[in-house]
Structures are given as structure tokens and as C-alpha cells.
Tab-separated table of C-alpha atoms in Angstrom:
chain	number	residue	atom	x	y	z
A	1	MET	CA	-23.238	16.248	4.071
A	2	ASP	CA	-22.438	12.299	3.132
A	3	GLN	CA	-21.103	9.881	4.803
A	4	GLN	CA	-17.813	9.463	5.297
A	5	PRO	CA	-17.188	5.096	4.164
A	6	LEU	CA	-14.273	5.083	5.902
A	7	LEU	CA	-15.986	5.348	9.640
A	8	GLY	CA	-19.143	5.099	8.250
A	9	VAL	CA	-19.805	8.845	10.272
A	10	SER	CA	-21.099	12.408	8.987
A	11	MET	CA	-18.013	14.896	8.235
A	12	SER	CA	-19.877	16.702	10.851
A	13	ASP	CA	-19.908	15.364	13.007
A	14	MET	CA	-15.301	15.519	12.986
A	15	ARG	CA	-13.383	18.025	11.615
A	16	CYS	CA	-9.689	18.553	10.734
A	17	GLY	CA	-8.168	20.178	13.298
A	18	PRO	CA	-5.465	23.337	12.393
A	19	ALA	CA	-2.579	20.239	13.387
A	20	ILE	CA	-4.205	18.030	11.337
A	21	GLN	CA	-4.326	20.538	9.060
A	22	GLU	CA	-0.798	21.858	9.034
A	23	ALA	CA	0.925	18.322	9.027
A	24	MET	CA	-1.821	17.373	6.082
A	25	ARG	CA	0.174	19.929	3.939
A	26	LEU	CA	3.535	19.695	4.842
A	27	LEU	CA	2.922	16.880	3.098
A	28	GLY	CA	1.272	18.484	0.050
A	29	VAL	CA	-2.024	16.329	0.720
A	30	GLU	CA	-5.189	19.621	-0.238
A	31	PHE	CA	-8.067	18.822	1.115
A	32	PRO	CA	-11.633	20.651	1.953
A	33	GLU	CA	-11.831	22.334	5.176
A	34	ALA	CA	-14.615	19.906	6.556
A	35	MET	CA	-12.696	16.490	5.824
A	36	GLY	CA	-12.905	14.448	8.704
A	37	LEU	CA	-10.326	13.690	11.398
A	38	GLY	CA	-9.950	9.797	10.059
A	39	THR	CA	-9.515	10.236	6.922
A	40	ALA	CA	-7.217	13.172	7.039
A	41	MET	CA	-5.154	10.778	9.141
A	42	ALA	CA	-5.465	8.243	6.173
A	43	LEU	CA	-4.249	10.175	3.790
A	44	CYS	CA	-1.398	10.778	6.097
A	45	PHE	CA	-0.075	7.310	5.675
A	46	LEU	CA	-1.178	7.133	2.462
A	47	TYR	CA	0.922	9.785	1.320
A	48	ARG	CA	3.433	8.577	3.474
A	49	ALA	CA	3.236	5.364	2.445
A	50	THR	CA	3.747	6.049	-1.577
A	51	PRO	CA	7.117	5.584	-2.341
A	52	ASN	CA	9.898	6.674	-3.231
A	53	PRO	CA	10.765	7.450	-6.527
A	54	PRO	CA	14.739	5.785	-7.604
A	55	VAL	CA	15.460	10.035	-9.457
A	56	SER	CA	15.391	12.717	-7.813
A	57	PRO	CA	16.509	15.799	-9.460
A	58	ALA	CA	17.915	17.039	-5.917
A	59	ALA	CA	19.981	14.138	-6.070
A	60	PRO	CA	23.852	15.588	-5.060
A	61	LEU	CA	26.552	15.233	-8.156
A	62	ALA	CA	29.300	13.043	-6.515
A	63	SER	CA	31.604	14.600	-8.649
A	64	ALA	CA	30.322	18.409	-7.647
A	65	GLY	CA	33.792	18.577	-4.876
A	66	ALA	CA	36.037	16.537	-7.026
A	67	SER	CA	39.327	17.065	-7.402
A	68	TRP	CA	40.635	16.484	-11.477
A	69	ALA	CA	44.131	15.828	-12.743
A	70	ALA	CA	43.280	15.520	-15.989
A	71	THR	CA	43.953	18.246	-17.809
A	72	ASN	CA	41.211	20.475	-20.100
A	73	ASP	CA	41.558	19.605	-23.522
A	74	GLY	CA	38.437	20.305	-24.497
A	75	VAL	CA	37.526	16.341	-26.200
A	76	ASP	CA	34.517	15.083	-24.693
A	77	ARG	CA	35.693	11.599	-23.519
A	78	ILE	CA	32.237	11.143	-22.338
A	79	SER	CA	29.632	11.253	-25.818
A	80	ARG	CA	32.540	8.431	-26.529
A	81	LEU	CA	30.974	5.711	-24.564
A	82	PRO	CA	28.746	2.866	-26.066
A	83	ASP	CA	25.327	3.082	-26.468
A	84	GLN	CA	24.295	1.308	-24.184
A	85	ILE	CA	26.201	2.780	-20.989
A	86	LEU	CA	25.265	5.967	-22.699
A	87	ARG	CA	21.724	5.328	-22.048
A	88	ASN	CA	21.920	3.645	-18.708
A	89	VAL	CA	23.455	7.419	-17.205
A	90	VAL	CA	20.418	8.948	-18.709
A	91	SER	CA	17.680	6.414	-17.589
A	92	ARG	CA	19.484	7.203	-13.705
A	93	LEU	CA	17.692	10.769	-14.297
A	94	PRO	CA	14.208	12.406	-13.757
A	95	ALA	CA	12.496	12.735	-17.010
A	96	LYS	CA	13.193	16.097	-17.031
A	97	ASP	CA	16.460	15.716	-16.978
A	98	ALA	CA	16.904	13.413	-19.292
A	99	ALA	CA	15.357	15.303	-22.212
A	100	ARG	CA	17.449	17.829	-21.212
A	101	THR	CA	20.295	15.730	-22.444
A	102	ALA	CA	18.929	16.079	-25.386
A	103	ALA	CA	21.282	19.975	-26.035
A	104	LEU	CA	24.519	18.508	-25.400
A	105	ALA	CA	25.802	17.071	-28.437
A	106	SER	CA	24.594	15.439	-31.630
A	107	ARG	CA	25.984	12.681	-29.823
A	108	TRP	CA	22.812	12.593	-26.988
A	109	ARG	CA	19.550	13.771	-28.754
A	110	GLY	CA	18.131	9.805	-29.153
A	111	LEU	CA	18.758	8.602	-26.628
A	112	TRP	CA	16.655	9.941	-23.839
A	113	ARG	CA	13.904	8.748	-26.338
A	114	SER	CA	14.986	4.715	-26.200
A	115	VAL	CA	15.453	4.623	-22.580
A	116	PRO	CA	13.321	3.394	-19.623
A	117	LEU	CA	12.428	6.844	-17.626
A	118	VAL	CA	11.315	7.372	-14.647
A	119	LEU	CA	8.325	9.744	-14.804
A	120	VAL	CA	7.459	12.015	-11.704
A	121	ASP	CA	4.875	14.993	-11.751
A	122	SER	CA	6.336	16.265	-8.822
A	123	HIS	CA	9.707	16.884	-10.496
A	124	ILE	CA	8.107	17.800	-14.096
A	125	LEU	CA	5.133	20.624	-12.229
A	126	PRO	CA	6.393	23.835	-12.728
A	127	ALA	CA	5.923	25.867	-9.891
A	128	CYS	CA	2.860	28.858	-12.265
A	129	ILE	CA	1.016	25.416	-12.699
A	130	GLN	CA	-1.580	24.778	-10.241
A	131	PRO	CA	-1.291	20.319	-8.958
A	132	GLU	CA	-4.428	20.544	-10.011
A	133	ARG	CA	-3.917	21.008	-14.210
A	134	MET	CA	-1.472	18.355	-13.707
A	135	ALA	CA	-1.435	15.873	-15.498
A	136	PRO	CA	1.235	12.504	-17.086
A	137	GLY	CA	1.593	12.699	-20.883
A	138	GLY	CA	4.197	12.651	-23.892
A	139	ASP	CA	5.591	9.773	-25.838
A	140	ASP	CA	9.082	8.646	-23.499
A	141	LEU	CA	9.291	4.961	-22.582
A	142	SER	CA	8.362	4.949	-18.641
A	143	SER	CA	9.304	2.069	-16.313
A	144	CYS	CA	8.586	4.549	-13.181
A	145	LEU	CA	5.779	6.662	-12.854
A	146	VAL	CA	4.509	7.906	-9.902
A	147	VAL	CA	1.410	9.869	-10.281
A	148	ALA	CA	0.734	11.597	-6.684
A	149	ALA	CA	0.076	15.729	-7.880
A	150	ALA	CA	-2.975	15.210	-10.196
A	151	HIS	CA	-6.349	16.170	-8.949
A	152	MET	CA	-8.270	13.329	-11.433
A	153	ALA	CA	-11.816	14.462	-11.265
A	154	SER	CA	-10.177	17.416	-13.225
A	155	HIS	CA	-9.709	14.350	-15.740
A	156	ARG	CA	-12.267	11.793	-16.471
A	157	ALA	CA	-11.989	11.729	-19.729
A	158	GLU	CA	-7.993	11.641	-19.602
A	159	ILE	CA	-7.709	9.001	-17.389
A	160	THR	CA	-8.441	5.911	-19.736
A	161	ARG	CA	-6.513	7.084	-22.299
A	162	TRP	CA	-3.196	7.477	-20.187
A	163	LEU	CA	-3.447	4.079	-18.952
A	164	GLN	CA	-3.835	3.021	-22.032
A	165	LEU	CA	-0.527	4.647	-22.752
A	166	LEU	CA	0.937	3.370	-19.995
A	167	ALA	CA	0.526	-0.415	-20.641
A	168	ASP	CA	1.863	0.606	-24.397
A	169	LYS	CA	4.752	1.703	-22.938
A	170	GLY	CA	5.556	-1.802	-21.435
A	171	VAL	CA	5.453	0.508	-16.838
A	172	GLN	CA	7.430	-1.904	-15.083
A	173	GLU	CA	6.411	0.678	-11.176
A	174	LEU	CA	2.999	2.897	-11.338
A	175	ALA	CA	1.830	4.644	-8.132
A	176	PHE	CA	-1.587	6.251	-9.323
A	177	ILE	CA	-3.110	8.407	-6.151
A	178	ASN	CA	-6.083	10.482	-6.797
A	179	ARG	CA	-5.834	13.750	-4.969
A	180	PRO	CA	-7.697	13.689	-1.774
A	181	TRP	CA	-11.338	14.537	-3.403
A	182	PRO	CA	-13.738	12.703	-4.344
A	183	LEU	CA	-13.142	9.682	-2.255
A	184	ASP	CA	-14.583	7.602	-4.741
A	185	LEU	CA	-13.604	8.330	-8.338
A	186	PRO	CA	-14.500	5.640	-10.674
A	187	LEU	CA	-10.712	3.118	-11.905
A	188	PRO	CA	-11.177	2.764	-15.160
A	189	ALA	CA	-10.840	-1.234	-15.867
A	190	ALA	CA	-7.954	-0.042	-17.856
A	191	ILE	CA	-5.761	-0.514	-14.961
A	192	PHE	CA	-5.502	-4.022	-16.077
A	193	ARG	CA	-4.527	-3.101	-19.511
A	194	CYS	CA	-0.834	-2.852	-17.751
A	195	THR	CA	0.151	-6.113	-18.037
A	196	SER	CA	3.636	-5.456	-17.884
A	197	LEU	CA	3.274	-4.004	-13.862
A	198	THR	CA	5.422	-5.388	-11.181
A	199	ARG	CA	5.273	-2.462	-8.322
A	200	LEU	CA	1.491	-1.238	-7.770
A	201	HIS	CA	0.213	2.113	-5.783
A	202	LEU	CA	-3.351	2.885	-6.082
A	203	GLY	CA	-4.618	5.571	-3.716
A	204	VAL	CA	-8.484	7.175	-3.409
A	205	TRP	CA	-10.597	5.634	-6.241
A	206	ARG	CA	-13.469	3.291	-6.214
A	207	PHE	CA	-11.897	-0.360	-7.984
A	208	PRO	CA	-13.902	-1.284	-10.996
A	209	ASP	CA	-15.894	-3.535	-10.914
A	210	THR	CA	-14.054	-7.376	-12.305
A	211	ALA	CA	-17.632	-9.752	-13.546
A	212	SER	CA	-17.295	-7.765	-16.907
A	213	LEU	CA	-13.249	-8.532	-17.634
A	214	ARG	CA	-12.330	-11.094	-19.563
A	215	ARG	CA	-11.481	-14.357	-17.901
A	216	ALA	CA	-7.564	-14.103	-19.818
A	217	THR	CA	-6.982	-10.151	-17.912
A	218	ALA	CA	-4.115	-10.681	-15.069
A	219	PHE	CA	-0.628	-8.795	-14.088
A	220	PRO	CA	1.036	-12.198	-14.371
A	221	HIS	CA	4.258	-9.898	-12.826
A	222	LEU	CA	3.324	-7.807	-10.128
A	223	ARG	CA	4.874	-8.384	-7.051
A	224	GLU	CA	4.224	-5.570	-5.046
A	225	LEU	CA	0.339	-4.100	-4.328
A	226	VAL	CA	-0.669	-1.057	-2.556
A	227	LEU	CA	-4.533	-0.339	-2.272
A	228	SER	CA	-4.576	3.129	0.018
A	229	LEU	CA	-8.074	4.896	0.420
A	230	VAL	CA	-9.667	2.415	-2.113
A	231	VAL	CA	-13.620	1.028	-2.430
A	232	VAL	CA	-12.831	-2.433	-3.283
A	233	GLU	CA	-15.668	-5.076	-3.061
A	234	GLU	CA	-14.843	-8.541	-1.160
A	235	GLN	CA	-15.419	-10.261	-4.977
A	236	ASP	CA	-13.088	-7.704	-7.084
A	237	LEU	CA	-9.795	-7.966	-3.986
A	238	ALA	CA	-10.507	-11.907	-4.862
A	239	PHE	CA	-10.578	-11.239	-8.561
A	240	LEU	CA	-7.223	-9.171	-8.272
A	241	LEU	CA	-4.951	-11.688	-5.342
A	242	ASN	CA	-5.939	-14.866	-8.171
A	243	ARG	CA	-4.630	-12.626	-10.790
A	244	SER	CA	-1.817	-11.994	-9.695
A	245	PRO	CA	0.114	-14.661	-9.552
A	246	VAL	CA	3.857	-13.927	-8.559
A	247	LEU	CA	2.308	-11.070	-5.567
A	248	VAL	CA	5.445	-11.342	-2.848
A	249	ASP	CA	4.291	-8.460	-0.919
A	250	LEU	CA	-0.196	-7.273	0.084
A	251	THR	CA	-0.808	-4.128	1.754
A	252	ILE	CA	-4.677	-2.195	2.332
A	253	ILE	CA	-4.311	1.304	3.572
A	254	ALA	CA	-7.526	2.365	5.763
A	255	SER	CA	-9.755	0.658	2.862
A	256	GLN	CA	-13.210	2.678	2.428
A	257	THR	CA	-15.058	-0.957	2.749
A	258	ALA	CA	-14.358	-3.856	5.200
A	259	VAL	CA	-11.363	-5.782	4.174
A	260	ARG	CA	-12.014	-9.744	3.174
A	261	LEU	CA	-9.722	-12.032	2.589
A	262	ARG	CA	-9.291	-16.127	1.278
A	263	LEU	CA	-5.442	-16.496	0.834
A	264	VAL	CA	-4.269	-18.625	-0.945
A	265	SER	CA	-0.804	-17.676	-3.162
A	266	ARG	CA	2.697	-19.595	-2.917
A	267	THR	CA	4.168	-16.933	-3.091
A	268	LEU	CA	3.241	-14.510	-0.859
A	269	ARG	CA	4.917	-13.551	2.350
A	270	CYS	CA	3.548	-10.127	3.620
A	271	VAL	CA	0.403	-9.045	4.062
A	272	GLN	CA	-0.554	-6.295	5.626
A	273	LEU	CA	-3.362	-4.500	6.610
A	274	GLY	CA	-3.507	-0.759	8.568
A	275	MET	CA	-6.237	1.790	9.254
A	276	CYS	CA	-8.960	-1.654	7.911
A	277	ALA	CA	-12.944	-2.081	8.777
A	278	LEU	CA	-11.619	-6.235	8.872
A	279	ALA	CA	-14.305	-8.272	8.688
A	280	ASP	CA	-11.888	-11.778	8.493
A	281	ILE	CA	-8.463	-12.474	7.421
A	282	ARG	CA	-8.891	-17.063	5.516
A	283	VAL	CA	-5.115	-17.978	5.420
A	284	VAL	CA	-6.176	-20.773	3.554
A	285	ASP	CA	-2.892	-22.170	2.048
A	286	ALA	CA	0.049	-19.859	1.531
A	287	PRO	CA	3.159	-21.928	2.309
A	288	ARG	CA	5.419	-19.103	2.290
A	289	LEU	CA	3.789	-16.698	4.115
A	290	GLU	CA	5.727	-14.532	6.809
A	291	ARG	CA	4.411	-11.562	7.881
A	292	LEU	CA	0.939	-10.850	9.346
A	293	PHE	CA	0.678	-7.527	10.429
A	294	LEU	CA	-2.302	-5.428	11.433
A	295	TRP	CA	-2.134	-1.942	12.809
A	296	MET	CA	-5.345	-0.131	13.683
A	297	THR	CA	-7.881	-2.932	12.636
A	298	MET	CA	-11.514	-3.156	13.936
A	299	GLY	CA	-14.543	-5.104	13.190
A	300	CYS	CA	-16.955	-4.814	11.224
A	301	GLY	CA	-20.854	-3.815	12.015
A	302	SER	CA	-22.414	-4.164	15.695
A	303	GLU	CA	-19.721	-2.855	18.624
A	304	HIS	CA	-19.370	-6.326	19.347
A	305	GLU	CA	-18.406	-8.125	16.259
A	306	LEU	CA	-15.381	-9.489	16.302
A	307	SER	CA	-13.123	-9.580	12.858
A	308	HIS	CA	-12.271	-13.615	12.029
A	309	ILE	CA	-9.117	-14.378	11.683
A	310	LYS	CA	-8.249	-18.239	10.432
A	311	ILE	CA	-4.493	-19.808	10.490
A	312	GLY	CA	-4.914	-22.404	7.821
A	313	HIS	CA	-1.834	-23.576	5.895
A	314	ALA	CA	1.340	-21.323	6.997
A	315	PRO	CA	4.303	-23.401	8.023
A	316	ASN	CA	6.292	-20.114	7.438
A	317	LEU	CA	5.141	-17.399	9.435
A	318	ARG	CA	7.524	-16.050	11.141
A	319	LEU	CA	5.809	-12.996	12.368
A	320	LEU	CA	1.936	-12.230	14.138
A	321	GLY	CA	0.523	-8.849	14.936
A	322	HIS	CA	-1.183	-6.717	16.002
A	323	TRP	CA	-3.494	-9.367	17.646
A	324	GLN	CA	-6.383	-7.340	20.678
A	325	PRO	CA	-8.845	-9.905	21.654
A	326	GLU	CA	-11.459	-6.857	21.689
A	327	HIS	CA	-11.771	-7.099	17.598
A	328	HIS	CA	-9.948	-9.890	16.907
A	329	GLU	CA	-11.487	-13.493	16.783
A	330	LEU	CA	-8.812	-16.654	16.002
A	331	GLU	CA	-9.039	-19.771	14.425
A	332	ILE	CA	-6.174	-22.006	14.413
A	333	GLY	CA	-6.849	-25.023	11.620
A	334	ASN	CA	-10.363	-25.534	12.760
A	335	THR	CA	-11.017	-24.391	15.976
A	336	ILE	CA	-11.866	-20.980	17.595
A	337	ILE	CA	-9.175	-19.880	20.500
A	338	LYS	CA	-11.345	-19.230	23.551
A	339	ALA	CA	-10.310	-19.107	27.143
A	340	GLY	CA	-9.546	-22.713	27.982
A	341	THR	CA	-9.509	-24.157	25.148
A	342	LYS	CA	-7.259	-27.228	24.917
A	343	MET	CA	-3.850	-26.957	23.286
A	344	SER	CA	-2.845	-29.643	21.022
A	345	THR	CA	-1.330	-29.795	17.514
A	346	SER	CA	-3.857	-28.226	15.941
A	347	THR	CA	-4.394	-25.465	17.005
A	348	THR	CA	-0.560	-24.287	17.704
A	349	VAL	CA	1.525	-22.029	14.647
A	350	PRO	CA	4.900	-23.531	16.315
A	351	SER	CA	6.713	-21.340	13.509
A	352	VAL	CA	5.666	-17.982	15.103
A	353	GLN	CA	8.347	-16.568	16.521
A	354	ILE	CA	7.632	-12.411	16.800
A	355	LEU	CA	4.167	-12.068	18.264
A	356	ALA	CA	2.308	-8.368	19.252
A	357	LEU	CA	-0.623	-8.160	22.001
A	358	GLU	CA	-2.806	-5.092	22.160
A	359	VAL	CA	-5.010	-5.811	25.906
A	360	LYS	CA	-6.799	-4.064	28.150
A	361	PHE	CA	-6.049	-5.215	31.451
A	362	GLU	CA	-8.667	-3.280	32.919
A	363	VAL	CA	-10.832	-6.382	30.984
A	364	ARG	CA	-11.188	-10.018	32.867
A	365	ASP	CA	-13.083	-11.086	29.144
A	366	GLU	CA	-9.836	-9.498	27.292
A	367	VAL	CA	-7.102	-10.700	30.229
A	368	LYS	CA	-8.548	-14.625	30.463
A	369	MET	CA	-8.027	-14.580	27.000
A	370	VAL	CA	-4.081	-14.153	27.753
A	371	PRO	CA	-2.678	-17.190	28.281
A	372	CYS	CA	-4.334	-19.715	26.056
A	373	PHE	CA	-3.667	-17.332	22.957
A	374	LEU	CA	0.621	-17.497	24.022
A	375	LYS	CA	-0.120	-20.939	24.104
A	376	CYS	CA	-0.676	-21.406	20.572
A	377	PHE	CA	2.733	-20.044	20.128
A	378	PRO	CA	4.996	-22.281	21.590
A	379	ASN	CA	8.593	-20.465	20.187
A	380	VAL	CA	7.541	-17.601	20.371
A	381	GLU	CA	11.221	-14.799	21.332
A	382	THR	CA	10.074	-11.916	20.958
A	383	LEU	CA	7.131	-10.418	22.363
A	384	HIS	CA	5.280	-7.125	22.324
A	385	VAL	CA	2.386	-6.359	25.578
A	386	PHE	CA	0.385	-2.454	24.332
A	387	SER	CA	-1.365	-2.138	27.455
A	388	ARG	CA	-4.330	-0.282	26.577
A	389	ASN	CA	-6.758	1.703	28.731
A	390	SER	CA	-10.352	1.101	28.496
A	391	ASP	CA	-13.241	2.713	29.036
A	392	LYS	CA	-15.552	0.260	31.620
A	393	PRO	CA	-12.944	-0.981	33.552
A	394	SER	CA	-14.322	-4.725	34.610
A	395	GLY	CA	-11.715	-5.580	37.508
A	396	LYS	CA	-8.527	-6.929	37.597
A	397	VAL	CA	-7.070	-10.341	37.106
A	398	ASN	CA	-4.053	-12.330	38.213
A	399	LEU	CA	-2.757	-13.746	35.106
A	400	LYS	CA	-0.564	-17.110	35.811
A	401	LEU	CA	1.720	-17.847	32.675
């Protein structure tokens, strides 16, 4: 069986147990029985990270239990409201319910077609239709679209048309997630036509080659970007970040390729990496960066190859973690921090106030790094230290902090 891009081991070596399978089914995730444990876990996090749509078909009516003092005179006062207010009401409904308002009265018939709607595929999926047959469509305007129930491999010929339709309609928020098989389904370059996007969540795709795109290609309004279980090459990720001039939040979950980031941004405030093979992060110039959060990251390549994390110009960095001596090598300015490194103003980051470490206290080399590492962040107010067990303990060390 083919290798898993995520873990680099054959699926036959890691299979989902019954507990993981049940948890996945509760999240509505379909997968082959042979899917690897690592991939299944990544998919769990992917679906949990999918933003909640701003509307719900199960939302309670605030007036359901209210007692009205007004007499039932049969006068339709709501329909007498100005168009602007009625459109505002319709825009807060799920797309299916918004369309149904056309049946209320002639006054409502055209309103739902003239307002930006929130379209969530699972909201309009009839119980009698299987998820793999679900596809976005329709002529309504969509300000927010969540496509997470569609088996995209069944719609290869239509995906480009969908993206073009979304671009034409000026979609602002898009969660476009492939059902989890295959893991590397090509994402059409038409995604770059959606220039009105402010939030974008892509899941389980192979990112398009950006070398042939026009120089003017950009996401000029994109503020939040989430990439989950995506195959993306270094140059394509760099292109994406460079063409997102107002990006504020960047999250990468379970990248199927080793992550290399070079951060040069005047707007970026939060970078989160989880369950990734991390090659290096270079914070070159990020004056507004406040959080650099790493969770379950590890080096790529050989067993002892470390991820390289360099902090350059980041004067507002407040949170850093989880730093793991086993997997991460830290460079501040132009100095790689090692046990015994002499501290100076060029090797400290005084802005950091929250720091998280994961240390194997039975491994001498890791423990020796702790005091030196702490000196790099002299103004820490909150320190999280997680102790991890070691398969190869090398003896205890008495720390002098």
C-alpha cells in the first residue's frame, strides 16, 4: 500500500483502532478501514478546527417563549419594514431558510436573492442523499461558504467551476475541505480568483503550483488562513504568504510536507503549527507578531535532525512554545543558543511573557539547555513546563536556575 505523506510510514504499519474509528464517525468523518492512526488523528483536529458557521438551522427562536400583549389583528407589520432591515434579517438565516422566506408574502419573494447568504453544505443535505453526492451550487450570493461534507474526488470536473462561481459572487469566508480520500487531490489554481476572501480554510488538498500564476495574483483582503493536511511545497507556501498583505492569523495543521516558513509581514500577529514536520521557521521581520505556537512538531529528515527556529525582528512577541530541546534548535539574532552560550542583549527576547517547554528530565543534554534557554527570555511571567518520559534516559542533572 502507498506511503502516507503525513508520517512517511506504510498504512499497514498503523491502522485505526475501534476507539479512533468511533471518534471519527462521531465527527462525521468517513475513511477507509486501513487509514493510518496518524492521519485519522490529524483529520479529527482538522474537523475540530473548522470554523463554526455564523448560522445554525437549530438556532432557538428568542420569541418562542415570549408572551405578546399585542392583539392579533392580522396586520403584517414585519413586511412593512424597510428593505434594508428585511435583508439584514434574511442574511442571518441559513441559506435554505432564507430561500423559504419567499413563501411568506410577495414582499419577501426577491429579498433572499439580493443578500449575501451563509451556505453550509451539511445544512442543505437531505437525509436521503449520501454525502459524496453533495456539491455546492445555486445562484444565491454567498458571504460565507462551508463545504465539508462533499467527497471532492467525485466532482473533479466541477471544482474549478465552483471556485469561479464563488469568485464571481464575492465570497468572503470559505472553508473548502475535501472528504479524506485521496489525501492529495489537486486543488485548482482557480482558488486564487476568490480575491474577496477574508477567511480561508483549506483541508486535504494538494496545493497548486504557483510558478505559472500571474504576478498580480493575490488575496488582498485575506486576514485568516488555515491549511490542514495540505500538500504544499516551500515555494508555493511562500508565494501564498507574500500575496496576502493583510494576513493576521496563520495556522498549519498536519502538513503533509515539511514546513519551511520565512516570516516577513507587517500585519501577522499569530502563527500556529500543529502535528507538523518542521524544517525551519525564520522570523525575519514581523513587528506585530505576538504568538508563535508549536504543538506536536518535530524535525524532518533523520532521527536527530532538529527544526531550526530563528527569531529576528519580532519586538511584540508575547507567547512562545512548546519548545522541545529534542526537536528544536533556537537562534536569536545570529547566535544559535546552546548550553553555556553567554547571554547578551542580542541573544534575548525581552518581550516574551508566556513560555512553554517540553523537556525529558532524564536526558542530560536536554536538561542542560533549560537554564540557558530561560535566560533568553528574562521577562517571562508565565512558564509552562511539561515533563516527558524518555526511552533512553542518560542520568539526572541538578539544575541551578
